[in-house]
Short mmCIF file of C-alpha atoms in Angstrom, two decimals:
data_model
loop_
_atom_site.label_atom_id
_atom_site.label_comp_id
_atom_site.label_asym_id
_atom_site.label_seq_id
_atom_site.Cartn_x
_atom_site.Cartn_y
_atom_site.Cartn_z
CA UNK A 1 255.44 112.99 156.63
CA UNK A 2 253.67 115.02 153.99
CA UNK A 3 256.50 114.47 151.54
CA UNK A 4 256.34 110.72 152.11
CA UNK A 5 252.55 110.52 151.43
CA UNK A 6 252.98 112.53 148.23
CA UNK A 7 255.67 110.13 146.99
CA UNK A 8 253.49 107.09 147.69
CA UNK A 9 250.58 108.76 145.82
CA UNK A 10 252.70 109.38 142.72
CA UNK A 11 254.01 105.79 142.76
CA UNK A 12 250.47 104.35 143.19
CA UNK A 13 249.10 106.44 140.29
CA UNK A 14 252.03 105.45 138.05
CA UNK A 15 251.63 101.72 138.74
CA UNK A 16 247.79 101.71 138.85
CA UNK A 17 247.19 102.86 135.29
CA UNK A 18 249.16 100.12 133.47
CA UNK A 19 247.94 97.42 135.87
CA UNK A 20 244.29 98.49 135.31
CA UNK A 21 244.71 98.52 131.52
CA UNK A 22 246.30 95.07 131.62
CA UNK A 23 243.53 93.56 133.73
CA UNK A 24 240.84 95.13 131.50
CA UNK A 25 242.49 93.77 128.36
CA UNK A 26 242.54 90.17 129.68
CA UNK A 27 238.89 90.41 130.84
CA UNK A 28 237.78 91.75 127.44
CA UNK A 29 239.63 89.01 125.52
CA UNK A 30 238.90 85.93 127.65
CA UNK A 31 235.42 86.75 129.02
CA UNK A 32 232.37 85.03 127.41
CA UNK A 33 229.85 87.21 125.53
CA UNK A 34 226.16 87.04 126.43
CA UNK A 35 223.44 86.80 123.79
CA UNK A 36 221.65 90.11 123.16
CA UNK A 37 217.90 89.67 122.67
CA UNK A 38 216.17 91.58 119.91
CA UNK A 39 213.72 94.25 121.14
CA UNK A 40 210.01 93.46 120.89
CA UNK A 41 208.54 95.41 117.97
CA UNK A 42 204.74 95.95 117.90
CA UNK A 43 202.67 97.92 115.40
CA UNK A 44 201.27 101.22 116.62
CA UNK A 45 197.72 100.01 115.93
CA UNK A 46 198.06 97.48 118.78
CA UNK A 47 199.10 100.02 121.39
CA UNK A 48 195.63 101.45 121.87
CA UNK A 49 194.48 105.07 122.26
CA UNK A 50 195.79 105.52 125.82
CA UNK A 51 199.34 104.44 124.89
CA UNK A 52 199.26 106.75 121.87
CA UNK A 53 198.19 109.67 124.02
CA UNK A 54 201.10 108.98 126.41
CA UNK A 55 203.58 108.83 123.52
CA UNK A 56 202.09 111.83 121.69
CA UNK A 57 200.19 113.98 124.18
CA UNK A 58 199.57 116.72 121.61
CA UNK A 59 198.38 114.42 118.84
CA UNK A 60 195.69 116.20 116.75
CA UNK A 61 192.08 115.19 117.25
CA UNK A 62 191.61 114.40 113.55
CA UNK A 63 194.24 111.66 114.01
CA UNK A 64 192.75 110.17 117.19
CA UNK A 65 189.12 110.39 116.03
CA UNK A 66 188.47 109.64 112.34
CA UNK A 67 185.07 111.37 112.55
CA UNK A 68 186.82 114.74 112.83
CA UNK A 69 188.11 116.35 109.64
CA UNK A 70 191.44 118.12 109.26
CA UNK A 71 190.78 121.77 108.44
CA UNK A 72 194.11 123.50 108.00
CA UNK A 73 192.53 125.68 105.33
CA UNK A 74 190.13 127.10 107.90
CA UNK A 75 192.95 127.86 110.34
CA UNK A 76 194.84 129.63 107.53
CA UNK A 77 191.71 131.63 106.75
CA UNK A 78 191.26 132.45 110.44
CA UNK A 79 194.89 133.54 110.73
CA UNK A 80 194.60 135.94 107.78
CA UNK A 81 191.28 137.31 109.02
CA UNK A 82 192.29 137.61 112.68
CA UNK A 83 193.37 141.30 112.66
CA UNK A 84 189.98 142.26 111.24
CA UNK A 85 188.08 139.83 113.46
CA UNK A 86 189.94 141.24 116.47
CA UNK A 87 188.74 144.77 115.67
CA UNK A 88 185.16 143.64 114.97
CA UNK A 89 184.91 141.48 118.11
CA UNK A 90 186.33 144.24 120.31
CA UNK A 91 183.72 146.66 118.96
CA UNK A 92 180.98 144.20 119.87
CA UNK A 93 182.48 143.75 123.37
CA UNK A 94 182.55 147.52 123.93
CA UNK A 95 178.96 148.05 122.76
CA UNK A 96 177.72 145.08 124.80
CA UNK A 97 179.59 146.02 127.97
CA UNK A 98 178.67 149.71 127.94
CA UNK A 99 175.06 149.31 129.20
CA UNK A 100 176.26 146.78 131.78
CA UNK A 101 178.85 149.23 133.10
CA UNK A 102 176.22 151.99 133.19
CA UNK A 103 174.14 150.00 135.68
CA UNK A 104 176.98 150.07 138.22
CA UNK A 105 177.87 153.77 137.91
CA UNK A 106 176.69 155.56 141.04
CA UNK A 107 176.70 152.39 143.13
CA UNK A 108 179.45 151.46 145.59
CA UNK A 109 180.96 154.94 144.94
CA UNK A 110 181.87 153.90 141.36
CA UNK A 111 182.19 157.00 139.18
CA UNK A 112 183.18 155.39 135.86
CA UNK A 113 184.12 152.09 134.25
CA UNK A 114 185.90 152.04 130.90
CA UNK A 115 188.34 150.05 128.79
CA UNK A 116 191.80 151.63 128.63
CA UNK A 117 193.00 148.95 126.25
CA UNK A 118 191.05 146.23 124.47
CA UNK A 119 192.73 143.86 122.05
CA UNK A 120 192.63 140.09 121.64
CA UNK A 121 196.26 139.99 120.61
CA UNK A 122 198.04 138.64 117.57
CA UNK A 123 197.51 134.91 118.14
CA UNK A 124 194.25 133.55 116.66
CA UNK A 125 192.42 130.46 117.98
CA UNK A 126 193.24 127.09 116.45
CA UNK A 127 190.53 124.68 115.35
CA UNK A 128 191.93 121.21 116.04
CA UNK A 129 189.18 119.34 114.18
CA UNK A 130 185.59 119.50 113.00
CA UNK A 131 182.86 117.03 112.21
CA UNK A 132 179.44 117.49 110.66
CA UNK A 133 176.57 115.63 112.34
CA UNK A 134 173.81 114.40 110.05
CA UNK A 135 170.22 114.79 111.23
CA UNK A 136 166.82 114.41 109.63
CA UNK A 137 165.92 118.01 110.42
CA UNK A 138 166.39 121.08 108.23
CA UNK A 139 169.59 122.09 109.94
CA UNK A 140 173.38 121.87 109.74
CA UNK A 141 175.15 120.70 112.91
CA UNK A 142 178.92 121.15 113.33
CA UNK A 143 181.09 120.12 116.28
CA UNK A 144 184.56 121.62 116.72
CA UNK A 145 187.46 121.47 119.15
CA UNK A 146 189.00 124.91 119.67
CA UNK A 147 192.21 125.87 121.48
CA UNK A 148 193.38 129.40 122.07
CA UNK A 149 196.59 130.40 123.81
CA UNK A 150 196.31 134.13 123.27
CA UNK A 151 198.21 137.24 124.19
CA UNK A 152 195.35 139.69 124.72
CA UNK A 153 195.83 143.18 126.05
CA UNK A 154 192.71 143.99 128.04
CA UNK A 155 192.90 146.72 130.65
CA UNK A 156 189.77 147.84 132.50
CA UNK A 157 189.79 150.95 134.67
CA UNK A 158 187.45 151.49 137.64
CA UNK A 159 187.20 154.95 139.12
CA UNK A 160 186.11 154.41 142.73
CA UNK A 161 185.84 157.60 144.76
CA UNK A 162 189.22 159.27 144.21
CA UNK A 163 191.03 156.03 143.34
CA UNK A 164 191.75 154.49 139.94
CA UNK A 165 191.86 150.69 139.96
CA UNK A 166 193.15 148.93 136.85
CA UNK A 167 192.31 145.29 136.08
CA UNK A 168 194.43 143.60 133.41
CA UNK A 169 193.75 140.23 131.79
CA UNK A 170 196.84 138.41 130.50
CA UNK A 171 197.97 134.98 129.25
CA UNK A 172 194.60 133.53 128.31
CA UNK A 173 194.30 129.81 127.53
CA UNK A 174 190.96 128.35 126.47
CA UNK A 175 190.04 124.81 125.47
CA UNK A 176 186.42 124.30 124.40
CA UNK A 177 184.30 121.87 122.37
CA UNK A 178 181.35 123.86 120.98
CA UNK A 179 178.45 122.61 118.89
CA UNK A 180 177.22 125.12 116.30
CA UNK A 181 173.87 124.55 114.62
CA UNK A 182 172.54 126.52 111.66
CA UNK A 183 168.76 126.17 111.70
CA UNK A 184 166.32 126.15 110.16
CA UNK A 185 167.65 126.04 106.62
CA UNK A 186 165.56 128.35 104.43
CA UNK A 187 165.54 129.46 100.76
CA UNK A 188 166.58 133.01 101.73
CA UNK A 189 170.21 134.15 101.84
CA UNK A 190 172.26 133.30 103.94
CA UNK A 191 170.03 130.19 103.90
CA UNK A 192 169.69 129.78 107.69
CA UNK A 193 167.58 131.72 110.17
CA UNK A 194 169.44 131.21 113.47
CA UNK A 195 172.84 130.22 114.85
CA UNK A 196 172.51 128.02 117.94
CA UNK A 197 175.65 127.53 120.05
CA UNK A 198 176.19 125.13 122.94
CA UNK A 199 179.10 123.39 124.68
CA UNK A 200 179.54 119.61 124.67
CA UNK A 201 181.67 119.68 127.84
CA UNK A 202 182.83 122.15 130.46
CA UNK A 203 185.48 124.45 128.99
CA UNK A 204 188.99 124.82 130.38
CA UNK A 205 189.85 128.47 130.97
CA UNK A 206 193.18 129.67 132.35
CA UNK A 207 194.32 133.29 132.61
CA UNK A 208 196.25 135.74 134.72
CA UNK A 209 194.70 138.81 136.34
CA UNK A 210 196.56 141.80 137.64
CA UNK A 211 194.87 144.38 139.84
CA UNK A 212 196.80 147.66 140.02
CA UNK A 213 199.95 145.80 138.95
CA UNK A 214 199.66 142.88 141.39
CA UNK A 215 198.87 139.32 140.26
CA UNK A 216 195.91 138.29 142.42
CA UNK A 217 195.86 134.79 140.87
CA UNK A 218 199.00 134.00 142.86
CA UNK A 219 197.06 134.33 146.13
CA UNK A 220 196.53 130.80 147.55
CA UNK A 221 193.02 129.50 146.85
CA UNK A 222 192.03 132.31 144.47
CA UNK A 223 193.12 130.48 141.31
CA UNK A 224 191.09 127.31 141.99
CA UNK A 225 188.06 129.35 143.12
CA UNK A 226 188.05 131.46 139.94
CA UNK A 227 188.50 128.38 137.72
CA UNK A 228 185.60 126.51 139.32
CA UNK A 229 183.34 129.57 139.28
CA UNK A 230 183.91 130.22 135.56
CA UNK A 231 183.32 126.58 134.63
CA UNK A 232 180.08 126.41 136.64
CA UNK A 233 178.70 129.69 135.27
CA UNK A 234 179.51 128.85 131.66
CA UNK A 235 178.13 125.32 132.06
CA UNK A 236 174.89 126.63 133.56
CA UNK A 237 174.41 128.94 130.58
CA UNK A 238 175.64 127.01 127.55
CA UNK A 239 176.34 123.35 128.40
CA UNK A 240 174.20 121.10 126.22
CA UNK A 241 171.16 120.98 126.12
CA UNK A 242 171.23 124.69 127.09
CA UNK A 243 171.94 126.86 124.08
CA UNK A 244 172.70 130.41 123.00
CA UNK A 245 170.53 131.37 120.02
CA UNK A 246 171.66 134.17 117.71
CA UNK A 247 168.98 135.35 115.23
CA UNK A 248 170.21 136.01 111.70
CA UNK A 249 167.04 136.50 109.65
CA UNK A 250 163.88 138.28 110.66
CA UNK A 251 160.97 135.87 111.09
CA UNK A 252 158.91 137.86 108.59
CA UNK A 253 161.57 137.17 105.92
CA UNK A 254 161.60 133.43 106.52
CA UNK A 255 158.99 131.65 104.45
CA UNK A 256 158.40 128.70 106.74
CA UNK A 257 154.88 129.11 108.04
CA UNK A 258 153.40 126.03 109.66
CA UNK A 259 149.68 125.39 110.29
CA UNK A 260 148.48 126.99 113.53
CA UNK A 261 144.79 126.13 113.53
CA UNK A 262 141.61 125.18 111.71
CA UNK A 263 138.98 127.49 110.24
CA UNK A 264 135.52 125.94 110.59
CA UNK A 265 133.28 127.25 107.80
CA UNK A 266 129.55 126.61 107.56
CA UNK A 267 128.10 127.84 104.25
CA UNK A 268 124.53 128.45 105.38
CA UNK A 269 122.63 129.91 102.43
CA UNK A 270 122.49 132.54 99.71
CA UNK A 271 119.71 134.98 98.83
CA UNK A 272 118.50 136.70 95.66
CA UNK A 273 121.23 135.46 93.36
CA UNK A 274 121.50 136.58 89.73
CA UNK A 275 119.48 134.77 87.04
CA UNK A 276 121.92 133.25 84.58
CA UNK A 277 119.89 130.51 82.86
CA UNK A 278 117.38 131.02 80.03
CA UNK A 279 114.52 129.96 82.27
CA UNK A 280 115.29 132.71 84.82
CA UNK A 281 117.13 130.56 87.38
CA UNK A 282 120.67 129.54 88.29
CA UNK A 283 122.48 126.40 89.50
CA UNK A 284 124.67 127.88 92.24
CA UNK A 285 127.56 126.42 94.21
CA UNK A 286 130.29 128.01 96.39
CA UNK A 287 134.08 127.66 96.22
CA UNK A 288 136.10 128.33 99.38
CA UNK A 289 139.84 128.97 99.66
CA UNK A 290 142.39 130.86 101.74
CA UNK A 291 144.90 133.28 100.27
CA UNK A 292 148.49 132.09 100.43
CA UNK A 293 147.36 128.45 100.31
CA UNK A 294 148.21 126.20 97.37
CA UNK A 295 145.69 123.52 98.32
CA UNK A 296 142.69 122.93 96.03
CA UNK A 297 139.59 125.00 96.80
CA UNK A 298 136.70 123.31 98.58
CA UNK A 299 133.26 123.25 96.94
CA UNK A 300 129.68 122.94 98.08
CA UNK A 301 127.12 120.87 96.23
CA UNK A 302 125.21 122.35 93.29
CA UNK A 303 121.65 123.51 94.00
CA UNK A 304 119.70 123.17 90.76
CA UNK A 305 117.38 125.98 89.66
CA UNK A 306 117.50 127.91 92.89
CA UNK A 307 118.12 131.62 93.51
CA UNK A 308 117.82 131.22 97.30
CA UNK A 309 119.79 128.05 97.96
CA UNK A 310 120.28 126.57 101.43
CA UNK A 311 123.40 124.47 101.87
CA UNK A 312 124.27 124.18 105.57
CA UNK A 313 127.48 122.45 104.53
CA UNK A 314 130.52 122.50 106.83
CA UNK A 315 134.19 122.63 105.87
CA UNK A 316 137.52 122.70 107.68
CA UNK A 317 140.38 124.73 106.23
CA UNK A 318 143.95 124.79 107.52
CA UNK A 319 145.16 128.22 108.71
CA UNK A 320 148.84 129.24 108.67
CA UNK A 321 148.68 132.97 109.40
CA UNK A 322 145.41 134.31 110.80
CA UNK A 323 146.74 137.87 110.74
CA UNK A 324 147.27 138.00 106.98
CA UNK A 325 145.17 135.28 105.37
CA UNK A 326 141.77 136.00 103.86
CA UNK A 327 138.86 133.64 103.21
CA UNK A 328 137.65 133.86 99.61
CA UNK A 329 134.01 132.97 98.89
CA UNK A 330 133.12 132.66 95.21
CA UNK A 331 129.61 131.78 94.01
CA UNK A 332 129.32 130.17 90.56
CA UNK A 333 126.49 129.11 88.28
CA UNK A 334 127.10 125.53 87.20
CA UNK A 335 126.87 124.89 83.47
CA UNK A 336 126.87 121.49 81.82
CA UNK A 337 128.86 122.80 78.84
CA UNK A 338 131.55 125.46 78.92
CA UNK A 339 132.93 127.55 81.74
CA UNK A 340 130.89 128.21 84.85
CA UNK A 341 129.61 131.78 85.25
CA UNK A 342 130.62 133.75 88.33
CA UNK A 343 127.62 135.07 90.26
CA UNK A 344 129.64 137.01 92.82
CA UNK A 345 132.35 136.86 95.44
CA UNK A 346 133.30 138.18 98.85
CA UNK A 347 136.33 138.27 101.18
CA UNK A 348 136.58 137.79 104.95
CA UNK A 349 139.95 138.65 106.65
CA UNK A 350 140.69 136.11 109.37
CA UNK A 351 142.05 138.81 111.66
CA UNK A 352 138.44 139.90 112.38
CA UNK A 353 137.83 136.53 114.06
CA UNK A 354 138.56 135.89 117.70
CA UNK A 355 139.84 132.40 118.55
CA UNK A 356 137.11 129.93 119.57
CA UNK A 357 134.33 132.47 118.93
CA UNK A 358 131.60 131.56 116.41
CA UNK A 359 130.58 134.46 114.21
CA UNK A 360 127.91 134.70 111.48
CA UNK A 361 128.43 136.95 108.45
CA UNK A 362 125.82 138.13 105.98
CA UNK A 363 127.77 139.48 103.02
CA UNK A 364 126.75 141.33 99.88
CA UNK A 365 128.19 139.60 96.83
CA UNK A 366 130.49 141.69 94.63
CA UNK A 367 131.59 141.31 91.03
CA UNK A 368 135.28 141.34 91.96
CA UNK A 369 137.63 142.59 94.67
CA UNK A 370 137.18 146.21 93.63
CA UNK A 371 135.44 147.62 96.68
CA UNK A 372 134.78 150.95 94.97
CA UNK A 373 131.89 149.70 92.87
CA UNK A 374 129.21 152.26 92.14
CA UNK A 375 126.13 151.65 94.31
CA UNK A 376 123.71 151.82 91.36
CA UNK A 377 125.00 148.55 89.89
CA UNK A 378 122.69 145.57 89.83
CA UNK A 379 122.76 143.72 93.20
CA UNK A 380 124.19 140.20 93.08
CA UNK A 381 122.56 138.84 96.22
CA UNK A 382 123.87 137.86 99.62
CA UNK A 383 125.64 134.92 101.18
CA UNK A 384 125.47 133.83 104.83
CA UNK A 385 128.37 131.95 106.45
CA UNK A 386 129.35 130.89 109.99
CA UNK A 387 133.06 131.06 110.83
CA UNK A 388 135.06 129.80 113.81
CA UNK A 389 138.85 129.80 114.13
CA UNK A 390 140.20 127.10 116.46
CA UNK A 391 143.98 127.06 117.13
CA UNK A 392 145.83 123.80 117.58
CA UNK A 393 146.39 122.75 121.16
CA UNK A 394 150.16 123.36 121.04
CA UNK A 395 149.64 126.82 119.49
CA UNK A 396 146.79 127.94 121.74
CA UNK A 397 149.11 129.99 123.96
CA UNK A 398 149.76 132.33 121.00
CA UNK A 399 146.08 133.25 120.91
CA UNK A 400 145.32 133.71 124.59
CA UNK A 401 144.67 130.08 125.51
CA UNK A 402 141.66 127.85 124.89
CA UNK A 403 138.17 128.76 125.92
CA UNK A 404 135.72 126.49 127.68
CA UNK A 405 134.93 123.37 125.71
CA UNK A 406 138.34 123.13 124.12
CA UNK A 407 141.60 121.47 125.15
CA UNK A 408 143.76 122.86 127.93
CA UNK A 409 146.71 125.06 127.05
CA UNK A 410 150.00 123.27 126.52
CA UNK A 411 153.28 124.22 124.93
CA UNK A 412 155.51 122.04 122.84
CA UNK A 413 154.84 118.44 121.86
CA UNK A 414 153.62 116.23 124.66
CA UNK A 415 153.48 112.47 124.86
CA UNK A 416 149.89 111.55 125.69
CA UNK A 417 148.26 108.45 127.08
CA UNK A 418 145.89 106.13 125.23
CA UNK A 419 142.91 107.65 127.05
CA UNK A 420 143.77 111.17 125.95
CA UNK A 421 144.09 110.34 122.26
CA UNK A 422 140.69 108.69 121.95
CA UNK A 423 138.96 111.96 121.10
CA UNK A 424 139.59 115.19 119.27
CA UNK A 425 139.76 116.15 115.62
CA UNK A 426 143.02 117.29 114.13
CA UNK A 427 145.26 117.72 111.13
CA UNK A 428 147.55 115.01 109.79
CA UNK A 429 150.39 116.52 107.72
CA UNK A 430 152.64 114.24 105.68
CA UNK A 431 155.78 115.73 104.12
CA UNK A 432 157.48 113.48 101.57
CA UNK A 433 160.95 114.99 101.61
CA UNK A 434 163.23 112.83 99.47
CA UNK A 435 164.38 109.36 98.49
CA UNK A 436 167.84 107.89 98.03
CA UNK A 437 169.25 105.07 95.90
CA UNK A 438 166.02 104.35 94.02
CA UNK A 439 166.81 102.59 90.75
CA UNK A 440 164.62 101.31 87.92
CA UNK A 441 165.48 98.75 85.29
CA UNK A 442 164.57 100.91 82.28
CA UNK A 443 164.30 104.51 83.51
CA UNK A 444 164.65 106.66 86.63
CA UNK A 445 161.88 109.28 86.66
CA UNK A 446 160.67 108.72 90.23
CA UNK A 447 157.51 110.07 91.83
CA UNK A 448 155.78 109.07 95.07
CA UNK A 449 152.15 108.05 95.59
CA UNK A 450 150.70 108.38 99.10
CA UNK A 451 147.61 106.33 99.98
CA UNK A 452 145.58 106.96 103.14
CA UNK A 453 141.98 105.89 103.79
CA UNK A 454 141.51 105.16 100.11
CA UNK A 455 142.62 108.67 99.08
CA UNK A 456 145.70 109.01 96.89
CA UNK A 457 148.12 111.93 96.70
CA UNK A 458 150.97 112.17 94.22
CA UNK A 459 154.19 114.14 94.14
CA UNK A 460 155.71 115.67 91.02
CA UNK A 461 157.96 113.56 88.83
CA UNK A 462 161.73 114.06 89.01
CA UNK A 463 163.50 113.28 85.75
CA UNK A 464 166.58 111.04 85.48
CA UNK A 465 167.67 110.86 89.09
CA UNK A 466 168.20 108.24 91.75
CA UNK A 467 167.99 110.84 94.54
CA UNK A 468 164.69 112.72 94.04
CA UNK A 469 164.02 115.71 96.29
CA UNK A 470 160.26 116.39 96.45
CA UNK A 471 159.66 118.21 99.74
CA UNK A 472 155.88 118.17 99.18
CA UNK A 473 153.27 118.31 101.94
CA UNK A 474 149.88 116.60 101.99
CA UNK A 475 147.21 117.26 104.61
CA UNK A 476 144.26 115.27 105.90
CA UNK A 477 141.55 116.63 108.17
CA UNK A 478 140.45 113.87 110.55
CA UNK A 479 137.67 113.68 113.10
CA UNK A 480 139.67 111.41 115.41
CA UNK A 481 143.30 110.40 115.93
CA UNK A 482 144.52 107.75 113.45
CA UNK A 483 146.44 105.76 116.03
CA UNK A 484 145.45 102.35 114.58
CA UNK A 485 146.00 103.24 110.92
CA UNK A 486 148.89 103.22 108.47
CA UNK A 487 150.10 105.34 105.58
CA UNK A 488 151.28 103.61 102.43
CA UNK A 489 153.88 105.40 100.28
CA UNK A 490 155.15 103.90 97.03
CA UNK A 491 157.87 105.16 94.71
CA UNK A 492 157.13 104.65 91.02
CA UNK A 493 158.82 105.56 87.76
CA UNK A 494 157.54 105.85 84.21
CA UNK A 495 158.89 107.07 80.92
CA UNK A 496 158.44 110.83 80.57
CA UNK A 497 157.53 110.71 76.89
CA UNK A 498 155.85 107.90 74.96
CA UNK A 499 154.66 106.34 78.21
CA UNK A 500 152.54 103.81 76.31
CA UNK A 501 155.74 101.99 75.29
CA UNK A 502 156.57 100.91 78.85
CA UNK A 503 154.69 100.17 82.02
CA UNK A 504 155.25 101.90 85.35
CA UNK A 505 158.12 100.52 87.36
CA UNK A 506 157.77 99.98 91.09
CA UNK A 507 160.90 101.19 92.87
CA UNK A 508 159.85 100.30 96.42
CA UNK A 509 157.28 101.10 99.06
CA UNK A 510 156.92 101.65 102.79
CA UNK A 511 154.09 101.46 105.33
CA UNK A 512 154.23 103.76 108.34
CA UNK A 513 152.23 103.09 111.49
CA UNK A 514 150.68 106.32 112.77
CA UNK A 515 150.50 105.28 116.43
CA UNK A 516 153.85 106.92 117.26
CA UNK A 517 152.80 110.08 115.42
CA UNK A 518 149.61 110.39 117.49
CA UNK A 519 151.43 109.83 120.79
CA UNK A 520 154.50 111.99 120.08
CA UNK A 521 152.94 114.64 117.83
CA UNK A 522 155.68 114.28 115.20
CA UNK A 523 158.10 111.85 113.62
CA UNK A 524 160.92 112.64 111.21
CA UNK A 525 162.78 109.59 110.01
CA UNK A 526 164.25 107.65 107.11
CA UNK A 527 162.75 104.29 106.11
CA UNK A 528 164.21 101.46 104.05
CA UNK A 529 162.02 100.84 101.02
CA UNK A 530 160.55 97.36 100.71
CA UNK A 531 161.34 95.56 97.40
CA UNK A 532 164.26 97.91 96.80
CA UNK A 533 167.93 97.00 96.96
CA UNK A 534 169.22 100.11 98.73
CA UNK A 535 166.33 102.55 98.52
CA UNK A 536 165.59 104.87 101.46
CA UNK A 537 162.73 107.36 101.90
CA UNK A 538 162.75 110.42 104.18
CA UNK A 539 159.30 111.33 105.57
CA UNK A 540 158.08 113.80 108.20
CA UNK A 541 154.60 113.35 109.70
CA UNK A 542 152.87 115.69 112.15
CA UNK A 543 149.61 115.33 114.08
CA UNK A 544 148.04 118.46 115.54
CA UNK A 545 144.91 118.36 117.68
CA UNK A 546 142.40 121.20 117.93
#
C-alpha cells in the first residue's frame, strides 16, 4: 500500500509541472491587461507639519521652525571642548555637593557620602537649534533646544553603619528647551551682569539607576514615579517665569545706577560774606550740584549788594547713590563783566542724612575742598541750608520704609488707579535710546529734540548715519503726575559744517501720551515716526513718585 501511494505521488508530480506551466502560459497570453493608474504625487509643502513629523520623526528643529538657526559650528565647538568642560563641570558638582553631603553625615547612621567616580562621559550634548528673541530691554535672549544621550559614569557611595551602598547613574537621556538671558548689558567686560536661565517646557529626563548592582528602575511603578517627581521638581524651580540667576559681575563694577530718590534743598541764607566789590559789598548767589551727576547745576537768584542775603529758595535734585554722592554748595559774587568770583564753598555727604528726616546745616564757607586750611585765614562767612532726602516709593524698602506723611512701602512697579495718581510729586525720566531708518534728502546728521511743557532738550548730533544711537536721559521734576500730558520728540538733521547753506531737515516726529507711564510706572517701546517713510524711534520713559 505504501509502495502504491509513492508511485501515484511521483506520477502526479511529473504530470503536474508541465500541465501547470501550460495553463499559466495560455492565461498570460490570452488574458486582458488592466490599466495601471499613475500614483498621486504631491509636493512636500502640502503635507503639513504633522505628516512631515510622521515621515521624518527626527527632523531637525531648524528645518521645522524657520525661526531657529542651524548651529553646527557650535556643536563642533562643544564637541572639541567637552573633555575640558567635563572636568570643569565635575569640579563644580563636587564643590557644590560637599556641603550638602555634610548636612546628612551623622544622621540616619550615615558615616560618609562621597563620589567614587564622577564623569559625564564622552558624548557631549547636541544643540538642535537656537533663536535670538528681540526685546526693547538692554538684554540678549536666546532660546535653544538641547538633547543629550550621554554615557556618564557617576558612582556615589554611602557608608551607613557598617554597610557600603553604591548608587550608580547610567544611560542618561535629557531633552530640554532652556531660555538663556544675558542681562543687563553693560559697558564692562564681559558686557553683561547676570545670566538668567529658565525652561520653556517641562524637561524629559530618562536614566537608569543601580543600587549595589541592582537596577531599581526595573521595579514596577518606580520608573514612572521618579520621572514625574523629577519633572515636577524641576518645573517648580525653573519653569518660566521662574528663573535661575547666576551673577557674573559685581554690582559695584556695573555702572548702571538709577535714581532712587529726591534731595529737597532749601537754601535759607548766608552770613558775613566776603566783600568783593569796590563799594564794600557783593552780589552773591549759590550753585548747587551733586557729585557723579552730569546734569547742569541749579542756581539761586542774585542778591544785589548784600553780605547777609536771605534766599529761602527750594530745589529738588535727583539722587542716585546716597551713600557716595556729595552735595556741593558754591557761593559766587555775580559780576556784569568777566568771570564771577568765588566767595566760598562747602560739601555735605548725603550719607549723613536719614531718609525723610529734615535737617538744618550751618556751614562755614571754605576756599576749596582742602579741609586742612590754617585757622588764621580770613573767614569767608557761613551758609545755612535745610536738607531732606526722600526715596522713591518703589525704593523705600531699601531705606527702612516710609515715615508718616509719605507713601506706603511697595516693591516693584504697581498699576495704580486714577484716584491714587491724582497727587504726589515725582521724577519723569525720558531716555531717547535710538532711531532706525531715518533718512534726509540732503544729509543724515540726525539729532533729537524733546519738548515737554515748553522746555526743550536736545541730544547730540550723530554724523552720517541712518541709525543713530543716542542713549541720552532727560529728567523733569514735577509736582503732580503728568497723566493728561504728552511728550513731543522730533528727529532733525542739519549740515555739520557751513550750516548756513542749508536749512534743517525734519526726519519725523512722535507724540507719546504719558497716561500709561503714570499708571504703569514705565514704558519701553518703539514708535513709528510721523512724516517718515520707515523711521522708528526707541524711547524709554519712567515715572517715579516720592
